[in-house]
Every structure is written in structure tokens, then in C-alpha cells.
CSV table of C-alpha atoms and ligand atoms in Angstrom, one decimal:
chain,number,residue,atom,x,y,z
Q,18,MET,CA,0.0,0.0,0.0
Q,19,LYS,CA,2.8,2.3,1.0
Q,20,ARG,CA,4.6,1.6,-2.2
Q,21,LEU,CA,1.4,2.4,-4.2
Q,22,ILE,CA,1.1,5.8,-2.5
Q,23,VAL,CA,4.7,6.6,-3.2
Q,24,LEU,CA,4.2,5.6,-6.9
Q,25,LEU,CA,1.1,7.7,-7.1
Q,26,LEU,CA,2.9,10.7,-5.6
Q,27,VAL,CA,5.8,10.3,-8.1
Q,28,PHE,CA,3.4,10.0,-11.0
Q,29,ALA,CA,1.5,13.2,-9.8
Q,30,GLY,CA,4.8,15.0,-9.5
Q,31,LEU,CA,5.8,14.0,-13.0
Q,32,CYS,CA,2.5,15.2,-14.4
Q,33,SER,CA,2.6,18.6,-12.7
Q,34,CYS,CA,6.3,19.0,-13.9
Q,35,SER,CA,5.4,18.4,-17.5
Q,36,GLN,CA,2.9,21.2,-17.3
Q,37,VAL,CA,5.5,23.7,-16.2
Q,38,THR,CA,6.6,25.3,-19.4
Q,39,LYS,CA,10.4,25.5,-19.9
Q,40,LYS,CA,11.8,28.9,-19.3
Q,41,ASN,CA,14.0,30.2,-22.1
Q,42,VAL,CA,14.8,33.7,-20.8
Q,43,PHE,CA,15.6,35.1,-17.3
Q,44,ILE,CA,15.7,38.4,-15.5
Q,45,GLU,CA,17.7,39.4,-12.4
Q,46,LYS,CA,17.6,42.7,-10.6
Q,47,GLU,CA,20.0,44.2,-8.2
Q,48,SER,CA,21.1,47.6,-6.8
Q,49,PHE,CA,23.7,49.6,-8.7
Q,50,GLY,CA,24.2,52.2,-6.1
Q,51,THR,CA,23.0,55.8,-5.9
Q,52,THR,CA,23.8,58.9,-8.1
Q,53,ALA,CA,25.6,61.9,-6.7
Q,54,ASP,CA,22.1,63.5,-6.2
Q,55,GLU,CA,21.0,60.5,-4.2
Q,56,LYS,CA,18.8,58.7,-6.7
Q,57,LYS,CA,18.7,54.9,-6.5
Q,58,VAL,CA,19.9,53.0,-9.6
Q,59,ASP,CA,19.1,49.4,-10.4
Q,60,ARG,CA,20.8,47.0,-12.6
Q,61,TYR,CA,18.9,44.4,-14.6
Q,62,THR,CA,20.4,41.3,-16.3
Q,63,LEU,CA,18.3,39.8,-19.1
Q,64,SER,CA,19.6,36.4,-20.2
Q,65,ASN,CA,18.7,33.4,-22.3
Q,66,LEU,CA,19.5,29.7,-22.5
Q,67,LEU,CA,22.0,30.3,-25.3
Q,68,GLY,CA,24.2,32.3,-22.9
Q,69,MET,CA,23.4,35.8,-24.3
Q,70,LYS,CA,23.2,38.3,-21.5
Q,71,VAL,CA,22.4,42.0,-21.6
Q,72,VAL,CA,23.1,44.1,-18.5
Q,73,ILE,CA,21.2,47.4,-18.3
Q,74,ILE,CA,21.2,50.1,-15.6
Q,75,THR,CA,18.3,52.5,-14.9
Q,76,TYR,CA,20.7,55.4,-15.1
Q,77,GLY,CA,20.6,56.5,-18.7
Q,78,GLY,CA,19.1,53.2,-19.7
Q,79,ILE,CA,22.7,52.2,-20.3
Q,80,ILE,CA,23.7,48.8,-21.6
Q,81,THR,CA,26.8,48.2,-19.5
Q,82,HIS,CA,27.5,44.6,-20.7
Q,83,LEU,CA,26.4,42.5,-23.7
Q,84,TYR,CA,27.7,39.0,-23.7
Q,85,VAL,CA,27.2,36.9,-26.8
Q,86,PRO,CA,28.5,33.5,-27.8
Q,87,ASN,CA,31.9,33.4,-29.7
Q,88,ALA,CA,33.3,30.8,-32.1
Q,89,THR,CA,35.3,29.0,-29.4
Q,90,GLY,CA,32.4,28.2,-27.2
Q,91,GLY,CA,32.8,31.1,-24.8
Q,92,LEU,CA,31.1,34.5,-24.4
Q,93,ASN,CA,32.4,37.9,-25.5
Q,94,ASP,CA,31.3,41.1,-23.9
Q,95,VAL,CA,30.8,43.2,-27.1
Q,96,VAL,CA,30.2,46.7,-25.7
Q,97,LEU,CA,32.4,49.3,-24.1
Q,98,GLY,CA,31.6,50.4,-20.6
Q,99,TYR,CA,32.7,51.4,-17.1
Q,100,ASP,CA,32.7,49.6,-13.8
Q,101,SER,CA,31.1,52.2,-11.6
Q,102,LEU,CA,28.1,54.5,-11.6
Q,103,SER,CA,30.2,57.5,-10.9
Q,104,ASP,CA,32.3,56.9,-14.1
Q,105,TYR,CA,29.0,56.9,-16.1
Q,106,GLU,CA,28.0,60.1,-14.3
Q,107,LYS,CA,31.3,61.7,-15.2
Q,108,GLY,CA,31.6,60.3,-18.7
Q,109,SER,CA,31.1,62.3,-21.8
Q,110,SER,CA,31.3,59.5,-24.4
Q,111,TYR,CA,27.7,58.3,-24.0
Q,112,PHE,CA,28.8,54.7,-23.5
Q,113,GLY,CA,25.8,52.3,-24.0
Q,114,ALA,CA,23.3,55.1,-23.3
Q,115,LEU,CA,19.8,56.0,-24.5
Q,116,ILE,CA,20.0,59.3,-26.3
Q,117,GLY,CA,17.3,62.0,-26.4
Q,118,ARG,CA,15.5,64.2,-26.9
Q,119,TYR,CA,17.5,64.7,-30.1
Q,120,GLY,CA,20.3,62.2,-31.0
Q,121,ASN,CA,23.1,63.9,-32.9
Q,122,ARG,CA,23.6,67.6,-33.6
Q,123,ILE,CA,21.3,70.6,-33.9
Q,124,ALA,CA,23.1,73.6,-35.5
Q,125,ASN,CA,23.8,76.5,-33.1
Q,126,GLY,CA,21.4,74.8,-30.6
Q,127,LYS,CA,18.5,76.6,-32.2
Q,128,PHE,CA,15.4,75.7,-34.2
Q,129,LYS,CA,11.9,77.1,-35.0
Q,130,LEU,CA,8.5,75.5,-34.5
Q,131,ASP,CA,5.5,77.3,-35.9
Q,132,GLY,CA,7.5,80.6,-36.0
Q,133,VAL,CA,8.7,80.4,-32.4
Q,134,GLU,CA,12.4,80.1,-31.9
Q,135,TYR,CA,13.8,77.7,-29.3
Q,136,THR,CA,17.3,77.8,-27.9
Q,137,LEU,CA,18.8,74.6,-26.6
Q,138,VAL,CA,21.8,73.9,-24.4
Q,139,GLN,CA,25.0,74.3,-26.6
Q,140,ASN,CA,27.2,71.4,-25.4
Q,141,ASN,CA,29.2,70.8,-28.5
Q,142,GLY,CA,30.9,74.0,-29.5
Q,143,LYS,CA,28.0,76.2,-30.7
Q,144,ASN,CA,25.9,73.1,-31.4
Q,145,HIS,CA,23.5,71.0,-29.4
Q,146,LEU,CA,24.5,67.3,-29.2
Q,147,HIS,CA,22.6,64.3,-28.0
Q,148,GLY,CA,20.0,66.1,-25.9
Q,149,GLY,CA,22.3,68.5,-24.0
Q,150,THR,CA,24.4,68.4,-20.8
Q,151,LYS,CA,21.7,66.4,-19.0
Q,152,GLY,CA,20.2,64.4,-21.8
Q,153,PHE,CA,18.3,61.1,-21.4
Q,154,ASP,CA,21.7,59.4,-20.9
Q,155,LYS,CA,22.2,61.2,-17.6
Q,156,VAL,CA,18.8,60.7,-15.9
Q,157,VAL,CA,17.4,57.8,-13.9
Q,158,TRP,CA,14.5,56.0,-15.6
Q,159,ASP,CA,11.6,54.2,-13.9
Q,160,ALA,CA,11.8,50.5,-14.6
Q,161,SER,CA,9.7,47.4,-14.6
Q,162,SER,CA,10.5,43.9,-16.0
Q,163,SER,CA,8.5,40.9,-17.1
Q,164,ILE,CA,8.8,37.8,-19.2
Q,165,GLU,CA,6.5,37.9,-22.2
Q,166,ASN,CA,6.3,35.4,-25.1
Q,167,ASP,CA,9.7,34.0,-24.5
Q,168,LYS,CA,11.3,37.4,-24.2
Q,169,ALA,CA,13.0,39.0,-21.2
Q,170,VAL,CA,11.5,42.5,-21.2
Q,171,LEU,CA,12.7,45.7,-19.4
Q,172,LYS,CA,10.4,48.7,-19.7
Q,173,LEU,CA,12.0,52.1,-19.0
Q,174,ASN,CA,9.9,55.3,-18.5
Q,175,TYR,CA,10.9,58.9,-18.2
Q,176,LEU,CA,9.0,62.2,-18.2
Q,177,SER,CA,11.0,65.0,-19.8
Q,178,LYS,CA,9.5,68.2,-18.5
Q,179,ASP,CA,8.5,71.2,-20.6
Q,180,MET,CA,11.6,73.2,-21.6
Q,181,GLU,CA,14.1,70.6,-20.3
Q,182,GLU,CA,17.4,71.4,-21.9
Q,183,GLY,CA,15.4,74.0,-23.9
Q,184,TYR,CA,12.9,71.6,-25.6
Q,185,PRO,CA,9.1,72.5,-25.6
Q,186,GLY,CA,6.5,70.1,-24.2
Q,187,ASN,CA,6.2,67.6,-21.5
Q,188,LEU,CA,7.4,64.5,-23.2
Q,189,LYS,CA,6.5,61.0,-21.9
Q,190,VAL,CA,9.0,58.5,-23.2
Q,191,GLU,CA,9.0,54.7,-23.0
Q,192,VAL,CA,11.9,52.5,-24.1
Q,193,VAL,CA,11.4,48.8,-24.1
Q,194,TYR,CA,14.5,46.5,-24.2
Q,195,ALA,CA,13.7,42.8,-24.9
Q,196,LEU,CA,16.0,39.9,-25.2
Q,197,THR,CA,14.7,37.0,-27.3
Q,198,LYS,CA,15.5,33.3,-26.8
Q,199,ASP,CA,17.4,33.4,-30.2
Q,200,ASN,CA,20.0,36.1,-29.4
Q,201,LYS,CA,18.2,39.2,-30.6
Q,202,LEU,CA,18.1,42.4,-28.6
Q,203,GLU,CA,15.1,44.5,-29.5
Q,204,VAL,CA,14.7,48.2,-28.6
Q,205,GLU,CA,11.3,49.9,-29.0
Q,206,TYR,CA,10.9,53.6,-28.4
Q,207,LYS,CA,7.5,55.4,-27.8
Q,208,ALA,CA,6.7,59.0,-26.9
Q,209,THR,CA,3.9,61.5,-26.6
Q,210,THR,CA,3.9,65.2,-25.9
Q,211,ASP,CA,1.5,67.9,-24.7
Q,212,LYS,CA,3.1,70.6,-26.9
Q,213,LYS,CA,4.7,70.4,-30.4
Q,214,THR,CA,8.3,69.4,-30.1
Q,215,VAL,CA,11.2,67.6,-32.0
Q,216,LEU,CA,12.5,64.2,-31.2
Q,217,ASN,CA,15.2,61.7,-32.4
Q,218,LEU,CA,15.8,58.9,-30.0
Q,219,THR,CA,18.6,56.4,-30.3
Q,220,GLN,CA,21.0,54.0,-28.6
Q,221,HIS,CA,24.7,54.8,-28.3
Q,222,ALA,CA,26.3,51.4,-27.6
Q,223,TYR,CA,30.0,51.2,-28.7
Q,224,PHE,CA,30.6,47.7,-30.2
Q,225,ASN,CA,33.8,45.8,-30.3
Q,226,LEU,CA,33.0,42.2,-31.2
Q,227,SER,CA,36.5,40.8,-30.4
Q,228,GLY,CA,37.9,42.9,-27.6
Q,229,ALA,CA,40.9,43.8,-29.8
Q,230,LYS,CA,42.5,47.2,-29.2
Q,231,ASP,CA,40.6,48.8,-32.1
Q,232,ILE,CA,37.7,48.0,-34.5
Q,233,LEU,CA,39.6,48.5,-37.8
Q,234,ASN,CA,39.5,44.8,-38.7
Q,235,HIS,CA,35.7,44.7,-38.2
Q,236,GLU,CA,33.9,44.3,-41.5
Q,237,LEU,CA,30.8,46.5,-42.1
Q,238,MET,CA,28.0,46.5,-44.6
Q,239,LEU,CA,25.6,49.4,-44.7
Q,240,ASN,CA,22.4,49.1,-46.7
Q,241,ALA,CA,22.8,52.7,-47.7
Q,242,PRO,CA,23.4,54.1,-51.2
Q,243,SER,CA,24.0,57.6,-49.9
Q,244,TYR,CA,25.2,59.6,-46.9
Q,245,LEU,CA,25.1,63.2,-45.6
Q,246,PRO,CA,28.3,65.2,-46.1
Q,247,VAL,CA,29.1,67.5,-43.2
Q,248,ASP,CA,30.6,71.0,-42.6
Q,249,GLU,CA,33.6,71.7,-40.3
Q,250,ASN,CA,31.2,71.5,-37.3
Q,251,LEU,CA,29.8,68.1,-38.3
Q,252,ILE,CA,26.5,69.6,-39.3
Q,253,PRO,CA,25.1,68.1,-42.6
Q,254,THR,CA,25.4,70.5,-45.5
Q,255,GLY,CA,21.9,69.5,-46.7
Q,256,GLU,CA,23.3,67.5,-49.7
Q,257,ILE,CA,22.4,63.8,-49.9
Q,258,ALA,CA,25.5,62.4,-51.7
Q,259,SER,CA,26.0,59.0,-53.4
Q,260,VAL,CA,28.5,56.8,-51.7
Q,261,ALA,CA,29.6,55.3,-55.0
Q,262,GLY,CA,33.3,55.5,-55.6
Q,263,THR,CA,34.0,57.0,-52.2
Q,264,ALA,CA,35.4,55.8,-48.9
Q,265,PHE,CA,31.8,55.9,-47.7
Q,266,ASP,CA,30.7,53.0,-49.8
Q,267,PHE,CA,29.8,50.2,-47.5
Q,268,THR,CA,27.2,48.7,-49.8
Q,269,SER,CA,29.5,45.6,-50.0
Q,270,SER,CA,31.0,44.4,-46.7
Q,271,LYS,CA,34.6,45.8,-46.2
Q,272,ALA,CA,37.0,46.3,-43.3
Q,273,ILE,CA,36.5,49.6,-41.5
Q,274,GLY,CA,40.3,50.2,-41.7
Q,275,ARG,CA,40.4,49.8,-45.5
Q,276,ASP,CA,39.5,53.3,-46.5
Q,277,VAL,CA,39.5,55.2,-43.2
Q,278,LEU,CA,42.9,56.8,-43.8
Q,279,LYS,CA,42.1,57.8,-47.4
Q,280,GLU,CA,42.5,61.5,-48.3
Q,281,ASP,CA,39.0,62.8,-48.2
Q,282,ILE,CA,37.7,66.1,-46.8
Q,283,GLN,CA,34.8,64.3,-45.2
Q,284,LEU,CA,37.0,61.9,-43.4
Q,285,GLU,CA,39.2,64.8,-42.3
Q,286,ARG,CA,36.2,66.6,-40.9
Q,287,GLY,CA,34.9,63.6,-39.0
Q,288,LEU,CA,38.4,62.5,-37.9
Q,289,GLY,CA,37.3,59.2,-39.5
Q,290,TYR,CA,33.8,58.0,-40.0
Q,291,ASP,CA,31.3,60.1,-38.0
Q,292,HIS,CA,28.5,60.5,-40.6
Q,293,CYS,CA,24.8,59.7,-41.2
Q,294,TRP,CA,24.1,57.1,-43.9
Q,295,VAL,CA,20.7,57.3,-45.6
Q,296,LEU,CA,19.2,53.9,-45.6
Q,297,ASP,CA,17.7,52.2,-48.6
Q,298,ASP,CA,14.0,52.8,-48.3
Q,299,SER,CA,12.9,50.5,-51.1
Q,300,ASN,CA,11.4,48.2,-48.4
Q,301,LYS,CA,10.2,50.6,-45.7
Q,302,GLY,CA,9.4,49.4,-42.1
Q,303,LEU,CA,11.7,47.2,-40.1
Q,304,ARG,CA,14.6,46.2,-42.5
Q,305,SER,CA,18.2,45.2,-42.4
Q,306,ALA,CA,20.4,48.3,-42.1
Q,307,ALA,CA,23.8,47.1,-41.2
Q,308,ILE,CA,25.9,43.9,-40.8
Q,309,LEU,CA,29.0,44.0,-38.6
Q,310,LYS,CA,31.3,41.0,-38.5
Q,311,GLU,CA,34.6,40.1,-36.9
Q,312,ILE,CA,36.4,37.0,-38.1
Q,313,ASN,CA,38.5,36.1,-35.0
Q,314,SER,CA,35.6,36.0,-32.6
Q,315,GLY,CA,33.3,34.6,-35.3
Q,316,ILE,CA,30.6,37.0,-34.2
Q,317,GLN,CA,28.2,38.8,-36.6
Q,318,MET,CA,25.8,41.5,-35.5
Q,319,GLU,CA,22.9,42.5,-37.8
Q,320,VAL,CA,21.0,45.8,-37.2
Q,321,PHE,CA,17.4,46.1,-38.2
Q,322,THR,CA,15.5,49.3,-38.0
Q,323,ASP,CA,12.5,51.3,-39.2
Q,324,GLN,CA,14.4,54.5,-39.1
Q,325,PRO,CA,15.5,56.5,-42.2
Q,326,ALA,CA,19.2,56.6,-41.3
Q,327,ILE,CA,22.1,55.3,-39.3
Q,328,GLN,CA,25.0,57.2,-37.8
Q,329,PHE,CA,28.2,55.2,-38.1
Q,330,TYR,CA,30.8,56.7,-35.7
Q,331,SER,CA,34.2,55.0,-35.6
Q,332,GLY,CA,35.2,56.0,-32.1
Q,333,ASN,CA,37.3,58.9,-33.3
Q,334,PHE,CA,37.0,61.0,-30.1
Q,335,LEU,CA,38.1,58.1,-27.8
Q,336,ASP,CA,41.4,59.5,-26.6
Q,337,GLY,CA,42.7,57.0,-24.1
Q,338,THR,CA,41.2,58.7,-21.1
Q,339,ASN,CA,38.2,56.5,-20.4
Q,340,PRO,CA,38.8,53.7,-17.9
Q,341,MET,CA,38.0,50.2,-19.3
Q,342,LYS,CA,35.7,48.0,-17.3
Q,343,GLN,CA,37.1,44.9,-15.5
Q,344,SER,CA,40.6,46.1,-16.3
Q,345,ASP,CA,43.3,48.6,-15.4
Q,346,SER,CA,43.6,49.8,-19.0
Q,347,LEU,CA,42.0,52.7,-20.8
Q,348,TYR,CA,39.9,52.7,-24.0
Q,349,ASN,CA,42.0,53.7,-26.9
Q,350,TYR,CA,41.4,55.6,-30.1
Q,351,ARG,CA,38.7,53.7,-32.2
Q,352,SER,CA,38.4,50.9,-29.6
Q,353,GLY,CA,34.6,50.8,-30.3
Q,354,LEU,CA,32.2,51.9,-33.0
Q,355,CYS,CA,28.6,53.1,-32.8
Q,356,LEU,CA,25.7,52.3,-35.2
Q,357,GLU,CA,23.0,54.7,-34.1
Q,358,THR,CA,19.7,54.2,-35.9
Q,359,GLN,CA,18.0,57.6,-36.2
Q,360,HIS,CA,16.6,60.5,-38.2
Q,361,PHE,CA,19.0,62.9,-40.0
Q,362,PRO,CA,21.0,65.3,-37.8
Q,363,ASN,CA,19.8,68.9,-37.7
Q,364,SER,CA,16.5,68.0,-39.3
Q,365,PRO,CA,14.6,70.8,-37.4
Q,366,ASN,CA,16.7,73.3,-39.4
Q,367,GLU,CA,16.5,71.4,-42.8
Q,368,SER,CA,13.1,71.5,-44.4
Q,369,SER,CA,14.2,69.0,-47.1
Q,370,PHE,CA,15.0,66.3,-44.4
Q,371,PRO,CA,12.2,64.0,-43.1
Q,372,SER,CA,10.4,65.7,-40.3
Q,373,THR,CA,11.3,65.0,-36.6
Q,374,GLU,CA,8.3,66.9,-35.2
Q,375,LEU,CA,5.9,65.4,-32.8
Q,376,SER,CA,2.5,67.0,-32.1
Q,377,PRO,CA,0.1,66.4,-29.2
Q,378,GLY,CA,-2.2,63.5,-30.1
Q,379,GLU,CA,0.5,61.7,-32.1
Q,380,VAL,CA,2.5,58.7,-30.9
Q,381,TYR,CA,6.2,58.5,-31.7
Q,382,SER,CA,7.0,54.8,-32.2
Q,383,THR,CA,10.1,53.3,-33.6
Q,384,LYS,CA,12.0,50.0,-33.5
Q,385,THR,CA,15.6,48.8,-33.8
Q,386,GLN,CA,17.0,45.3,-33.3
Q,387,PHE,CA,20.5,43.8,-32.9
Q,388,LYS,CA,20.7,40.2,-33.9
Q,389,PHE,CA,23.8,38.1,-33.1
Q,390,ILE,CA,24.9,34.9,-34.9
Q,391,LEU,CA,28.1,33.0,-35.3
Q,392,LEU,CA,29.8,33.2,-38.7
Q,393,ASN,CA,30.3,30.1,-40.6
Q,394,ARG,CA,34.1,30.4,-41.0
Q,395,PHE,CA,34.9,27.2,-42.8
P,15,LIG,C1,28.2,60.7,-31.8
P,15,LIG,C2,28.7,61.8,-32.6
P,15,LIG,C3,30.1,61.9,-32.4
P,15,LIG,C4,30.5,62.0,-31.0
P,15,LIG,C5,30.0,60.8,-30.3
P,15,LIG,C6,30.2,60.9,-28.8
P,15,LIG,O1,28.0,59.5,-32.4
P,15,LIG,O2,28.3,61.7,-33.9
P,15,LIG,O3,30.6,63.1,-33.1
P,15,LIG,O4,30.0,63.2,-30.4
P,15,LIG,O5,28.6,60.7,-30.5
P,15,LIG,O6,31.5,61.1,-28.4
């Protein structure tokens, strides 16, 4: 009789176990300290069964670590970052951060909306860059996490008040990071305003797929037949130029180091690549914008977006002063590169560029995804 009861219990246990669906993704939360002005910051780790792990802090919505499988069976952390919160607070390189309200430059920090001129913080010479001195990269976001449809989801919310850094309108922003079970990091941006404003949100992760001292051996393909030449202050001239026959042609995959030292006034102005490529729009909506690969690590990252453009920045302002995480070293010149999906820089002052205005009643909604796979090297 006893034996029968034990058997029945084991059977019942097996039945209930088989009803528990297998978890493919996981979320952990811990404290990441407090900011200089005493705000609590949390750190979330989203992971999946394949080993991919994304670490995000609520300060700036910063991706501090991004571990992806490499060709030798280990994991590579493929983004640049710091160890401490105070380094992120001090930093001016926008490592891993969410950027807003306006990613990239606005000439002279000024623009007009319905005849009213607005003056923004000038934090890049005369220009306004990446939302100002206290942009979305330097604020603490409200966070909540959940597991939805096999995705580990982190929702970040921030209210940017009317006239913050000079921008009109109370802007409610939501950014949702999601890690899928098949090594894709999805980023979705949403925003609404109570007064007409301008907006260009992006993500400023610096990638280095191998951890080598610079990214010059990384191969890049950009699905972009044209780019925006810039003036001496890195403001687009207004021309949309064909990449054909120039160092800016990444329509076929090539090493970043191949043409970066070519004599070219645009490369001189950018100190390398620091330009906005206009994406091929033949197939609007979420589409492949860029493929980055590094042969030694065997890692390939593909970027999908519904945005009209991508800023490819080859880390030209990294000057050996930023402390490297988990190391005593410093980040060198070109030790990371950014692929910032976005609208064109300075659009509020260029009527020929696609509009970046947002009016009350409208919902700003965009998507970008980073998909990691292993290269077939043999
Ligand atoms: C961007 C800009 C660069 C530089 C970096 C941050 O991507 O285009 O010129 O300001 O951010 O250092």
C-alpha cells in the first residue's frame, strides 16, 4: 500500500512537472548604487539559455555589458563600458546610453517651430549634441520587468519636462528592451507630448566584437546608397551624396580600416567615420540596415531598424582617457564603434529632411533590433 502511495505521488509529481513550461529567458535585478544627487539606480540582467546576457542600468538606460557566444564556445562582452556608476555620471562619451531628446547635432542649438524660436543647451561648440548636458543618458529611468512570449523585457519610462534642456512640451518616453531566446536584442521607443516638439531617440552602444584594441578589422556592410556630407562643425550640409566611388561606400562588406585613412575632406572633418548614412528605403518598415562582423571572434551582428538613417561613428573621439571596465587599462582611439539608428541630424533646421516633429495626439513609435549569430568560417 505504502509503495502504491509513493508511486502515485511520483506520478502526480511528473504530471505537474510536465505542465510547467520550460523557461527560455531570465531576469535578475540588483542595486547599482545611488547617483551623486541620491537617486537609486538598479541593474537588470536579461539572459537566455544560449548564454546571451544583456546588463542594463536604470541610469541613462545604459547597456553596460552585452555577452554573446563566440566561435570558441565562450562568451564575448561586445560593448564598451565602465565599472562604476560615478564613471558613467562623469563620462562624456555616451557609452551604451539612451540618447534624447535629439540624438546627434542641432546647429547652433536653435530651431523654430510654428514661428517660435527655441534655444537649446549648446554642449558641442556652438551646437547642441545628444540632448544637451543632461540628456536622457544622464537621468534615472523608472523601470519594470517581465517575461512575455519567451522574451525578457525591461520597460523604462521617463518624463522629460517642458523646456528641459530647452525643448518645448512635457514628453513622456518609454523605451522597451527585450532579449529573445534566439539572441536578438530588441529596442522599442515610444513617446507622446503635450506641446509640439522635436525628437530623435537612439541607442549609443559602442561595439567591439572581439575585444581587440581597435575596430579597424571589423567588416561592415551598410544598406545605404547615400550619406550626408558635413561641414567643419559636423552639421550636414543639406546635400544627400551618393557613396559610389568614395570611402563611404559600405554597400558591400569591407574592413573599416580599409579606407578610413584615405584622403577625403569628409574623413578629415569627421576624424574618420562620423556621418549619417541614408538607408535604402525600397522596403520601408523594419529592415536590415547594417551587418558588422569580426572574423577572429566569429561574431556577426545585424542591425534592423524602421528609421530612415544610421550614424556610423568609428570612435574617433576616444582618446585613451576612459577607464576600461574589468581592467586597469584605458579605452584607446577607435576601440569601439557606434551604429546609431536615427533620423537625420539637424532636421529641425533642414526642411528637405524627413520631419522629426511630434505634435500632441501623435505617438512617436520606432524599433531597432540587434541580432547576433556565429559566422560560418569554414
Ligand atoms: C556621436 C557623434 C560623435 C561624438 C559621439 C560621442 O556619435 O556623432 O561626433 O560626439 O557621439 O563622443
